[in-house]
Structures are given as C-alpha cells and as structure tokens.
Amino acid sequence: MREFDYVRATDTARASVEGQGAETRFIAGGTNLLDLMKLEVMAPSKLVDISRLPLDRIEEADGGLRIGATVTNSDLAADPRIRASYPVLSRALLAGASGQLRNKATTGGNLLQRTRCPYFYDTDTPCNKRSPGEGCAAMGGETRNHAVLGTSETCIALHPSDMAVAMRALDAKVEVQGAGGETNSFAMEEFYLLPSDTPHIETILESGDLITGVHLPAPRGDRQVYRKVRDRASYAFALVSTAAVVKMEDGRIADAAVAFGGLGTMPWRDPEVDAALTGEAPSRALFDKAADLLLREAEVTDGTAFKLPLARRVLRAVLEEATA
Ligand code: SF4
C-alpha cells in the first residue's frame, strides 16, 4: 500500500472542499476501497474520512424516505420503514456480501463500489478501467461474471451492487453535494455512466462531489420481489438478479418497474420492459416478450452466453411471483 494523507471530516460542507483533487477519495466503511489500495489498484494520495459526519440517519422526506450516505447496509436492511414499504431493498441488501461487510459498508459506498472483474484487481494484466488505453484482459479471457448489456469495445465489466438494483427499481435519486456547497440530485440512470471508450469514468461525480444521501420516493407498487441467482448460497455476486416493483389492479399490471443485476455495466433498467408490462394481464407470453425486449441488444461472450436463458427464467419467475 502506498502512503497517503488522512483527514477526518468534521463538517459536511467542508468535506467537499477537503475532498477536492484528482487523487483524493472519500472513505466511510472502506470495504472495497481498502482492498483496492492494498492491491495498488487504487493509490489515492489523500483520504477524507466521512464516517463521523451526521449522514447516518433515515428520515421521512417528500412522501418517501431519505437515506443518509453513511447509513450502513445492515441498518438500512433492518429499518422497519424499509422492511414495510420497500421490502425489495431490504431483500437486495441482505442478498449482498456477508454480515460483517454489511455492518461496515455504507449506502454511498455501495453505490460507488468497483467492479469485481478479476483482471481489474490483477495489476499484471491489461485493464482499460484501471489504466486507460492499456487493453482489456477479459476480452478472450474468463468472463463468467461479466456484463452482457451496456458493454463497449473497451470494457465488459459488471456493476456488482445488489442494493443499487433495487434502488433503480424504486426510482431512487442520489443526492450529491458539490465542492461549492450546492446540492443536486440525480436519477440512477443519470448518476451512472456507460463504459463507452472511457470505462474508468463510472459516474457523473467530479472532484469534491460528495454523496450525502439517497432519496426514495413513495413506492409505486406494493408487490415487490428481489431474486438473485449466484454460484453459491451466500457471499457471492449475482450471476443474474431481478428487482420488481409492481402494482396490480383488476387482474392487470397497473404499473411495473423492473431492474436487473448481473447483466449490465450499470444497475440495469429498460423503460421498454416496464412499458410492455404496464396495462397488461400477466401471462407467460407477456413475460417472455419482456425478456425479448430486455435482451434484444445483449452482447455475449462464450463465458456469458448462459446468462441469456438464465435472465429469461429469473424474470419470468419474479414476474409470476409479483403478479400472482
Ligand atoms: Fe478491465 Fe473492464 Fe476489461 Fe475487466 S472488462 S479487464 S474491468 S477493461
């Protein structure tokens, strides 16, 4: 691990000022960042510790809930308001990582966790995300845990979060405080960037930008399901996961929001899938049509080809449960 300066932020507004600089990073739980620093995949010159800032509360706001950036994954999953009104989020959180990690990992950090592409972590192999322009060892390599949606010629790395998949289905907005003290909020599809030819730039965050919280609007549907398929029963990243938030009226799907993990370079949601389901009576043919739409632009490798039939089956099972 390389040497770095350490600053403990005591004031939220000041934290953004302290956090400026291309080689400066915020740290809270550190469950991903410290691993990356030990492996010298990331080598920040300065860490700004935000773990003592008053960002650890879950409050009612604008008809929904505002989750502070340093609320831990464990506390968020266990919160009675989350369990009652946003169970898809609670289940997604509990499907992620291990109990020890969830006790340390924070909401903001979970959103910003890096891919688990093994080549990204191996500094002896080329990786455009770690070193732009170097090449991509995953192309032609081992790709079982890689993406099939939103990929580019430079990177096919998967976004690993479970929490963010549920948040995407819940229309969450990420609150960001800029270095000048201004606060803006971004829908998840605005917050995350596709790899394109700059896979090292994963979000819209700029120097000094600090995630202060996430706002969940009132849930659009009371039928919420999260299902995750993985190589072992716990502590593994998703091969495919699906979060569905559905409202039923008179036997028809009045509203549907479906998001996916294990498939995309960012937590994935396709407006055409939601639109195809909305207003329709649930049926196997409808769910298959939704899967066709979801996967219409999928790009597979030998290692990821299994994900297409798996995604179909998971989507069908989730929608059958949500609409039953
Ligand atoms: Fe790096 Fe992306 Fe290629 Fe993995 S898929 S080696 S993260 S460029």
mmCIF file of N, CA and C and ligand atoms in Angstrom, residues 115 117 119-120 126-129 135-138 146 154-157, ligand 1:
data_model
loop_
_atom_site.group_PDB
_atom_site.id
_atom_site.type_symbol
_atom_site.label_atom_id
_atom_site.label_comp_id
_atom_site.label_asym_id
_atom_site.label_seq_id
_atom_site.Cartn_x
_atom_site.Cartn_y
_atom_site.Cartn_z
ATOM 1 N N THR A 115 -16.117 -2.660 -9.884
ATOM 2 C CA THR A 115 -16.403 -3.976 -10.450
ATOM 3 C C THR A 115 -15.545 -5.063 -9.803
ATOM 4 N N CYS A 117 -14.463 -7.566 -11.685
ATOM 5 C CA CYS A 117 -13.717 -8.184 -12.786
ATOM 6 C C CYS A 117 -12.333 -8.569 -12.256
ATOM 7 N N TYR A 119 -9.576 -9.201 -13.594
ATOM 8 C CA TYR A 119 -8.430 -8.570 -14.261
ATOM 9 C C TYR A 119 -8.231 -7.132 -13.780
ATOM 10 N N PHE A 120 -9.317 -6.501 -13.358
ATOM 11 C CA PHE A 120 -9.220 -5.154 -12.787
ATOM 12 C C PHE A 120 -8.371 -5.183 -11.516
ATOM 13 N N PRO A 126 -3.628 -6.369 -18.492
ATOM 14 C CA PRO A 126 -4.115 -5.092 -19.017
ATOM 15 C C PRO A 126 -5.581 -4.855 -18.678
ATOM 16 N N CYS A 127 -5.909 -3.616 -18.360
ATOM 17 C CA CYS A 127 -7.284 -3.277 -17.990
ATOM 18 C C CYS A 127 -7.523 -1.799 -18.271
ATOM 19 N N ASN A 128 -8.445 -1.538 -19.189
ATOM 20 C CA ASN A 128 -8.749 -0.158 -19.548
ATOM 21 C C ASN A 128 -9.394 0.629 -18.416
ATOM 22 N N LYS A 129 -10.072 -0.069 -17.529
ATOM 23 C CA LYS A 129 -10.714 0.635 -16.412
ATOM 24 C C LYS A 129 -9.670 1.089 -15.386
ATOM 25 N N GLY A 135 -5.782 -1.805 -22.681
ATOM 26 C CA GLY A 135 -6.375 -3.014 -23.256
ATOM 27 C C GLY A 135 -7.259 -3.686 -22.227
ATOM 28 N N CYS A 136 -7.885 -4.793 -22.633
ATOM 29 C CA CYS A 136 -8.845 -5.464 -21.748
ATOM 30 C C CYS A 136 -8.548 -6.959 -21.737
ATOM 31 N N ALA A 137 -8.050 -7.441 -20.603
ATOM 32 C CA ALA A 137 -7.705 -8.861 -20.495
ATOM 33 C C ALA A 137 -8.939 -9.757 -20.481
ATOM 34 N N ALA A 138 -10.097 -9.178 -20.161
ATOM 35 C CA ALA A 138 -11.313 -10.005 -20.116
ATOM 36 C C ALA A 138 -11.746 -10.445 -21.513
ATOM 37 N N HIS A 146 -19.200 -11.347 -16.060
ATOM 38 C CA HIS A 146 -19.138 -10.089 -16.806
ATOM 39 C C HIS A 146 -20.509 -9.723 -17.369
ATOM 40 N N THR A 154 -14.222 -1.467 -25.153
ATOM 41 C CA THR A 154 -13.099 -1.293 -24.234
ATOM 42 C C THR A 154 -13.306 -1.983 -22.895
ATOM 43 N N CYS A 155 -14.569 -2.298 -22.537
ATOM 44 C CA CYS A 155 -14.815 -2.864 -21.196
ATOM 45 C C CYS A 155 -16.164 -3.574 -21.147
ATOM 46 N N ILE A 156 -16.170 -4.752 -20.520
ATOM 47 C CA ILE A 156 -17.415 -5.511 -20.336
ATOM 48 C C ILE A 156 -17.632 -5.817 -18.853
ATOM 49 N N ALA A 157 -17.098 -4.940 -18.004
ATOM 50 C CA ALA A 157 -17.179 -5.206 -16.561
ATOM 51 C C ALA A 157 -18.590 -4.972 -16.047
HETATM 52 FE FE1 SF4 B 1 -10.700 -4.044 -17.155
HETATM 53 FE FE2 SF4 B 1 -13.230 -3.788 -17.928
HETATM 54 FE FE3 SF4 B 1 -11.633 -5.388 -19.261
HETATM 55 FE FE4 SF4 B 1 -12.329 -6.051 -16.769
HETATM 56 S S1 SF4 B 1 -13.702 -5.901 -18.538
HETATM 57 S S2 SF4 B 1 -10.282 -6.161 -17.680
HETATM 58 S S3 SF4 B 1 -12.506 -4.039 -15.825
HETATM 59 S S4 SF4 B 1 -11.409 -3.158 -19.078
#
